[in-house]
Amino acid sequence: MKAISGHFVLRNKKDYRDIAKVFPELLTTFLEETDQMPEDEEVLRMFVYLNMVELEQNIKPEGYNRKGRMRIVFPLTRKEFYIRGTARSSEVVRITEKLSSILTKGGVDHEIEYNALSSVEE
C-alpha cells in the first residue's frame, strides 16, 4: 500500500495532553525514520520542548512542519495529527504503523486513516 498521509485520529475523548507522555519518543522516532534528525541535539530538545509546552496545556502544538521529506501536522479541524510525505509511498505507511505502535503502547486510543487530507490541507 502507498499513501501520501497517515492520520492518527484521537478516540474516546482523548486530548492533546494525552499525547504528551509519548511525544518525545514519537518525534524522535519520526525524525530518525525519515532521516531528518537535527545535527545539533539542542535543536531536537527545542522541538520537543516547544511541542510539549502546548501539549501539556492541551493546546494544538506546532508538530514538525519544516521543509523536508515528511512533516508532522496538527490540523485545526479535529483532534488528530498526521504525517505527510512529499509523494505517495510505502514509507508513509511504514512510519505511520511505527508511530501507531508508540501511541498504543502509551495508552493513546486512536484510529489510523490514510490519504484523508482535506482540500485545504492538500
Short mmCIF file of N, CA and C in Angstrom, two decimals:
data_model
loop_
_atom_site.label_atom_id
_atom_site.label_comp_id
_atom_site.label_asym_id
_atom_site.label_seq_id
_atom_site.Cartn_x
_atom_site.Cartn_y
_atom_site.Cartn_z
N MET A 1 0.84 -1.18 0.00
CA MET A 1 0.00 0.00 0.00
C MET A 1 0.89 1.25 0.00
N LYS A 2 0.45 2.25 -0.71
CA LYS A 2 1.15 3.53 -0.74
C LYS A 2 0.19 4.63 -0.30
N ALA A 3 0.74 5.62 0.39
CA ALA A 3 -0.08 6.73 0.88
C ALA A 3 0.75 8.00 0.89
N ILE A 4 0.07 9.13 0.82
CA ILE A 4 0.75 10.42 0.96
C ILE A 4 0.62 10.94 2.38
N SER A 5 -0.40 10.44 3.12
CA SER A 5 -0.57 10.88 4.50
C SER A 5 -1.10 9.74 5.36
N GLY A 6 -0.66 9.74 6.61
CA GLY A 6 -1.14 8.78 7.61
C GLY A 6 -1.65 9.57 8.80
N HIS A 7 -2.95 9.42 9.10
CA HIS A 7 -3.63 10.22 10.13
C HIS A 7 -3.86 9.41 11.39
N PHE A 8 -3.63 10.05 12.53
CA PHE A 8 -3.85 9.46 13.84
C PHE A 8 -5.00 10.24 14.48
N VAL A 9 -6.20 9.68 14.39
CA VAL A 9 -7.40 10.34 14.90
C VAL A 9 -7.61 9.88 16.34
N LEU A 10 -7.63 10.83 17.27
CA LEU A 10 -7.78 10.50 18.68
C LEU A 10 -9.21 10.09 18.97
N ARG A 11 -9.38 8.98 19.71
CA ARG A 11 -10.71 8.45 20.01
C ARG A 11 -10.99 8.52 21.51
N ASN A 12 -12.25 8.27 21.83
CA ASN A 12 -12.69 8.16 23.22
C ASN A 12 -12.28 9.36 24.07
N LYS A 13 -12.58 10.53 23.53
CA LYS A 13 -12.35 11.78 24.26
C LYS A 13 -10.89 12.00 24.65
N LYS A 14 -9.98 11.45 23.87
CA LYS A 14 -8.56 11.71 24.11
C LYS A 14 -8.26 13.14 23.67
N ASP A 15 -7.35 13.77 24.35
CA ASP A 15 -6.98 15.15 24.06
C ASP A 15 -5.50 15.23 23.73
N TYR A 16 -5.07 16.43 23.34
CA TYR A 16 -3.66 16.63 23.03
C TYR A 16 -2.78 16.28 24.21
N ARG A 17 -3.23 16.60 25.43
CA ARG A 17 -2.39 16.32 26.61
C ARG A 17 -2.11 14.82 26.76
N ASP A 18 -2.98 13.96 26.20
CA ASP A 18 -2.77 12.52 26.29
C ASP A 18 -1.58 12.06 25.43
N ILE A 19 -1.21 12.87 24.46
CA ILE A 19 -0.07 12.55 23.60
C ILE A 19 1.25 12.94 24.27
N ALA A 20 1.19 13.85 25.23
CA ALA A 20 2.40 14.42 25.83
C ALA A 20 3.35 13.35 26.36
N LYS A 21 2.83 12.32 27.00
CA LYS A 21 3.71 11.33 27.61
C LYS A 21 4.54 10.54 26.58
N VAL A 22 4.05 10.43 25.36
CA VAL A 22 4.79 9.68 24.34
C VAL A 22 5.39 10.58 23.26
N PHE A 23 5.11 11.88 23.33
CA PHE A 23 5.56 12.76 22.25
C PHE A 23 7.07 12.78 22.03
N PRO A 24 7.90 12.84 23.08
CA PRO A 24 9.35 12.84 22.81
C PRO A 24 9.78 11.60 22.01
N GLU A 25 9.28 10.43 22.37
CA GLU A 25 9.62 9.21 21.62
C GLU A 25 9.03 9.26 20.22
N LEU A 26 7.81 9.76 20.10
CA LEU A 26 7.15 9.86 18.80
C LEU A 26 7.94 10.74 17.84
N LEU A 27 8.32 11.94 18.30
CA LEU A 27 9.06 12.86 17.45
C LEU A 27 10.45 12.33 17.11
N THR A 28 11.14 11.78 18.09
CA THR A 28 12.48 11.24 17.86
C THR A 28 12.43 10.10 16.85
N THR A 29 11.48 9.21 17.01
CA THR A 29 11.33 8.09 16.08
C THR A 29 11.03 8.60 14.68
N PHE A 30 10.11 9.55 14.57
CA PHE A 30 9.77 10.14 13.28
C PHE A 30 11.00 10.73 12.60
N LEU A 31 11.76 11.52 13.33
CA LEU A 31 12.94 12.17 12.76
C LEU A 31 14.01 11.15 12.36
N GLU A 32 14.20 10.12 13.18
CA GLU A 32 15.17 9.08 12.84
C GLU A 32 14.73 8.31 11.60
N GLU A 33 13.47 7.91 11.55
CA GLU A 33 12.96 7.10 10.44
C GLU A 33 12.94 7.87 9.12
N THR A 34 12.83 9.19 9.18
CA THR A 34 12.78 9.99 7.96
C THR A 34 14.11 10.67 7.65
N ASP A 35 15.14 10.30 8.40
CA ASP A 35 16.48 10.90 8.21
C ASP A 35 16.45 12.42 8.28
N GLN A 36 15.69 12.96 9.25
CA GLN A 36 15.59 14.40 9.43
C GLN A 36 16.08 14.83 10.82
N MET A 37 16.79 13.94 11.48
CA MET A 37 17.28 14.24 12.83
C MET A 37 18.24 15.43 12.77
N PRO A 38 18.00 16.48 13.57
CA PRO A 38 18.91 17.63 13.57
C PRO A 38 20.31 17.21 14.04
N GLU A 39 21.31 17.83 13.45
CA GLU A 39 22.69 17.51 13.83
C GLU A 39 22.98 17.98 15.26
N ASP A 40 22.39 19.09 15.64
CA ASP A 40 22.61 19.66 16.97
C ASP A 40 21.52 19.15 17.92
N GLU A 41 21.92 18.50 19.00
CA GLU A 41 20.96 17.95 19.97
C GLU A 41 20.11 19.03 20.61
N GLU A 42 20.64 20.24 20.72
CA GLU A 42 19.88 21.36 21.29
C GLU A 42 18.66 21.67 20.42
N VAL A 43 18.79 21.54 19.13
CA VAL A 43 17.67 21.80 18.22
C VAL A 43 16.57 20.77 18.46
N LEU A 44 16.93 19.52 18.62
CA LEU A 44 15.94 18.47 18.92
C LEU A 44 15.24 18.77 20.23
N ARG A 45 16.00 19.12 21.25
CA ARG A 45 15.39 19.44 22.56
C ARG A 45 14.43 20.62 22.44
N MET A 46 14.78 21.59 21.59
CA MET A 46 13.91 22.74 21.39
C MET A 46 12.59 22.31 20.75
N PHE A 47 12.65 21.46 19.70
CA PHE A 47 11.42 20.98 19.05
C PHE A 47 10.54 20.23 20.05
N VAL A 48 11.14 19.36 20.84
CA VAL A 48 10.38 18.60 21.83
C VAL A 48 9.78 19.55 22.86
N TYR A 49 10.59 20.45 23.39
CA TYR A 49 10.12 21.36 24.43
C TYR A 49 8.94 22.22 23.96
N LEU A 50 9.07 22.84 22.80
CA LEU A 50 8.02 23.72 22.31
C LEU A 50 6.69 22.97 22.12
N ASN A 51 6.77 21.77 21.61
CA ASN A 51 5.56 20.97 21.43
C ASN A 51 5.00 20.50 22.77
N MET A 52 5.88 20.11 23.69
CA MET A 52 5.44 19.62 24.99
C MET A 52 4.70 20.70 25.79
N VAL A 53 5.18 21.92 25.73
CA VAL A 53 4.52 23.01 26.45
C VAL A 53 3.06 23.12 25.99
N GLU A 54 2.85 23.06 24.70
CA GLU A 54 1.49 23.17 24.17
C GLU A 54 0.67 21.93 24.47
N LEU A 55 1.25 20.75 24.31
CA LEU A 55 0.52 19.51 24.59
C LEU A 55 0.08 19.45 26.05
N GLU A 56 0.97 19.79 26.96
CA GLU A 56 0.63 19.73 28.39
C GLU A 56 -0.46 20.73 28.75
N GLN A 57 -0.61 21.79 27.97
CA GLN A 57 -1.68 22.76 28.18
C GLN A 57 -2.93 22.41 27.37
N ASN A 58 -2.89 21.25 26.71
CA ASN A 58 -3.98 20.76 25.86
C ASN A 58 -4.29 21.71 24.70
N ILE A 59 -3.23 22.29 24.16
CA ILE A 59 -3.32 23.19 23.01
C ILE A 59 -2.73 22.49 21.80
N LYS A 60 -3.30 22.75 20.64
CA LYS A 60 -2.77 22.18 19.40
C LYS A 60 -1.31 22.61 19.24
N PRO A 61 -0.38 21.65 19.17
CA PRO A 61 1.04 22.00 19.03
C PRO A 61 1.43 22.27 17.57
N GLU A 62 2.64 22.72 17.41
CA GLU A 62 3.17 23.01 16.08
C GLU A 62 3.44 21.74 15.28
N GLY A 63 3.92 20.69 15.93
CA GLY A 63 4.33 19.49 15.21
C GLY A 63 5.75 19.67 14.68
N TYR A 64 6.00 19.07 13.55
CA TYR A 64 7.30 19.25 12.88
C TYR A 64 6.97 19.62 11.45
N ASN A 65 6.93 20.91 11.19
CA ASN A 65 6.44 21.40 9.91
C ASN A 65 7.55 22.10 9.13
N ARG A 66 8.74 21.50 9.17
CA ARG A 66 9.89 22.07 8.47
C ARG A 66 9.97 21.50 7.06
N LYS A 67 10.68 22.20 6.21
CA LYS A 67 10.87 21.71 4.86
C LYS A 67 11.68 20.43 4.93
N GLY A 68 11.17 19.39 4.31
CA GLY A 68 11.85 18.10 4.34
C GLY A 68 10.99 17.04 3.67
N ARG A 69 11.43 15.80 3.80
CA ARG A 69 10.73 14.68 3.15
C ARG A 69 9.35 14.44 3.73
N MET A 70 9.22 14.63 5.04
CA MET A 70 7.94 14.41 5.71
C MET A 70 7.75 15.44 6.81
N ARG A 71 6.49 15.60 7.19
CA ARG A 71 6.12 16.53 8.24
C ARG A 71 5.13 15.87 9.19
N ILE A 72 5.08 16.37 10.42
CA ILE A 72 4.03 16.01 11.37
C ILE A 72 3.17 17.26 11.51
N VAL A 73 1.89 17.12 11.19
CA VAL A 73 0.99 18.26 11.18
C VAL A 73 -0.17 18.01 12.15
N PHE A 74 -0.51 19.03 12.93
CA PHE A 74 -1.68 19.02 13.79
C PHE A 74 -2.68 20.00 13.19
N PRO A 75 -3.69 19.51 12.45
CA PRO A 75 -4.63 20.42 11.79
C PRO A 75 -5.60 21.06 12.79
N LEU A 76 -6.27 22.09 12.35
CA LEU A 76 -7.24 22.80 13.17
C LEU A 76 -8.60 22.10 13.20
N THR A 77 -8.86 21.22 12.25
CA THR A 77 -10.21 20.70 12.04
C THR A 77 -10.70 19.68 13.05
N ARG A 78 -9.83 18.79 13.57
CA ARG A 78 -10.27 17.79 14.54
C ARG A 78 -9.08 17.33 15.36
N LYS A 79 -9.35 16.60 16.44
CA LYS A 79 -8.28 16.12 17.32
C LYS A 79 -7.56 14.97 16.62
N GLU A 80 -6.55 15.32 15.90
CA GLU A 80 -5.74 14.35 15.18
C GLU A 80 -4.39 14.98 14.88
N PHE A 81 -3.50 14.17 14.41
CA PHE A 81 -2.29 14.67 13.77
C PHE A 81 -1.97 13.70 12.66
N TYR A 82 -1.19 14.14 11.72
CA TYR A 82 -0.84 13.25 10.62
C TYR A 82 0.58 13.50 10.16
N ILE A 83 1.12 12.47 9.53
CA ILE A 83 2.40 12.65 8.85
C ILE A 83 2.09 12.77 7.37
N ARG A 84 2.86 13.57 6.70
CA ARG A 84 2.63 13.79 5.29
C ARG A 84 3.96 13.74 4.56
N GLY A 85 3.99 12.94 3.50
CA GLY A 85 5.16 12.86 2.66
C GLY A 85 5.02 13.80 1.47
N THR A 86 6.07 13.90 0.71
CA THR A 86 6.03 14.74 -0.48
C THR A 86 5.40 14.01 -1.66
N ALA A 87 5.32 12.69 -1.55
CA ALA A 87 4.71 11.89 -2.61
C ALA A 87 4.14 10.61 -1.99
N ARG A 88 3.26 9.97 -2.70
CA ARG A 88 2.69 8.70 -2.26
C ARG A 88 3.81 7.67 -2.15
N SER A 89 3.89 7.00 -0.98
CA SER A 89 4.94 6.00 -0.82
C SER A 89 4.55 4.99 0.25
N SER A 90 5.22 3.85 0.20
CA SER A 90 5.02 2.84 1.24
C SER A 90 5.72 3.25 2.54
N GLU A 91 6.67 4.18 2.44
CA GLU A 91 7.37 4.67 3.63
C GLU A 91 6.41 5.39 4.57
N VAL A 92 5.45 6.14 4.02
CA VAL A 92 4.45 6.81 4.85
C VAL A 92 3.67 5.78 5.65
N VAL A 93 3.29 4.68 5.02
CA VAL A 93 2.54 3.62 5.69
C VAL A 93 3.39 2.98 6.78
N ARG A 94 4.63 2.67 6.48
CA ARG A 94 5.54 2.03 7.43
C ARG A 94 5.74 2.91 8.67
N ILE A 95 6.00 4.19 8.46
CA ILE A 95 6.23 5.09 9.58
C ILE A 95 4.94 5.32 10.37
N THR A 96 3.82 5.41 9.68
CA THR A 96 2.52 5.55 10.36
C THR A 96 2.31 4.37 11.30
N GLU A 97 2.57 3.17 10.84
CA GLU A 97 2.39 1.99 11.68
C GLU A 97 3.36 1.98 12.87
N LYS A 98 4.57 2.45 12.64
CA LYS A 98 5.55 2.50 13.73
C LYS A 98 5.12 3.51 14.80
N LEU A 99 4.66 4.68 14.38
CA LEU A 99 4.20 5.69 15.33
C LEU A 99 2.93 5.24 16.04
N SER A 100 2.08 4.53 15.32
CA SER A 100 0.85 4.00 15.92
C SER A 100 1.17 3.04 17.06
N SER A 101 2.20 2.24 16.89
CA SER A 101 2.57 1.30 17.96
C SER A 101 3.07 2.05 19.20
N ILE A 102 3.74 3.19 19.02
CA ILE A 102 4.18 4.01 20.15
C ILE A 102 2.96 4.57 20.87
N LEU A 103 1.99 5.07 20.12
CA LEU A 103 0.77 5.60 20.72
C LEU A 103 0.01 4.51 21.48
N THR A 104 -0.10 3.34 20.89
CA THR A 104 -0.81 2.23 21.53
C THR A 104 -0.11 1.83 22.82
N LYS A 105 1.19 1.70 22.77
CA LYS A 105 1.98 1.35 23.95
C LYS A 105 1.80 2.39 25.06
N GLY A 106 1.61 3.65 24.68
CA GLY A 106 1.42 4.72 25.65
C GLY A 106 -0.02 4.91 26.09
N GLY A 107 -0.91 4.05 25.60
CA GLY A 107 -2.31 4.12 26.01
C GLY A 107 -3.12 5.21 25.34
N VAL A 108 -2.67 5.69 24.19
CA VAL A 108 -3.40 6.73 23.46
C VAL A 108 -4.30 6.03 22.44
N ASP A 109 -5.60 6.03 22.73
CA ASP A 109 -6.58 5.38 21.86
C ASP A 109 -6.74 6.21 20.59
N HIS A 110 -6.51 5.58 19.46
CA HIS A 110 -6.55 6.30 18.18
C HIS A 110 -6.97 5.36 17.06
N GLU A 111 -7.25 5.96 15.95
CA GLU A 111 -7.61 5.25 14.73
C GLU A 111 -6.71 5.78 13.62
N ILE A 112 -6.31 4.91 12.72
CA ILE A 112 -5.46 5.32 11.60
C ILE A 112 -6.31 5.47 10.34
N GLU A 113 -6.08 6.54 9.63
CA GLU A 113 -6.68 6.75 8.32
C GLU A 113 -5.54 7.13 7.37
N TYR A 114 -5.68 6.75 6.12
CA TYR A 114 -4.68 7.11 5.12
C TYR A 114 -5.32 8.02 4.07
N ASN A 115 -4.52 8.92 3.55
CA ASN A 115 -4.93 9.80 2.46
C ASN A 115 -6.22 10.54 2.76
N ALA A 116 -6.33 11.08 3.96
CA ALA A 116 -7.56 11.76 4.39
C ALA A 116 -7.35 13.27 4.51
N LEU A 117 -6.55 13.82 3.62
CA LEU A 117 -6.30 15.26 3.65
C LEU A 117 -7.51 16.00 3.10
N SER A 118 -7.85 17.12 3.74
CA SER A 118 -8.92 17.96 3.21
C SER A 118 -8.35 18.74 2.03
N SER A 119 -9.22 19.37 1.27
CA SER A 119 -8.75 20.13 0.12
C SER A 119 -7.87 21.30 0.57
N VAL A 120 -8.11 21.84 1.75
CA VAL A 120 -7.28 22.92 2.27
C VAL A 120 -5.88 22.41 2.60
N GLU A 121 -5.79 21.21 3.20
CA GLU A 121 -4.50 20.65 3.59
C GLU A 121 -3.68 20.20 2.39
N GLU A 122 -4.35 19.82 1.31
CA GLU A 122 -3.62 19.40 0.12
C GLU A 122 -2.99 20.59 -0.53
#
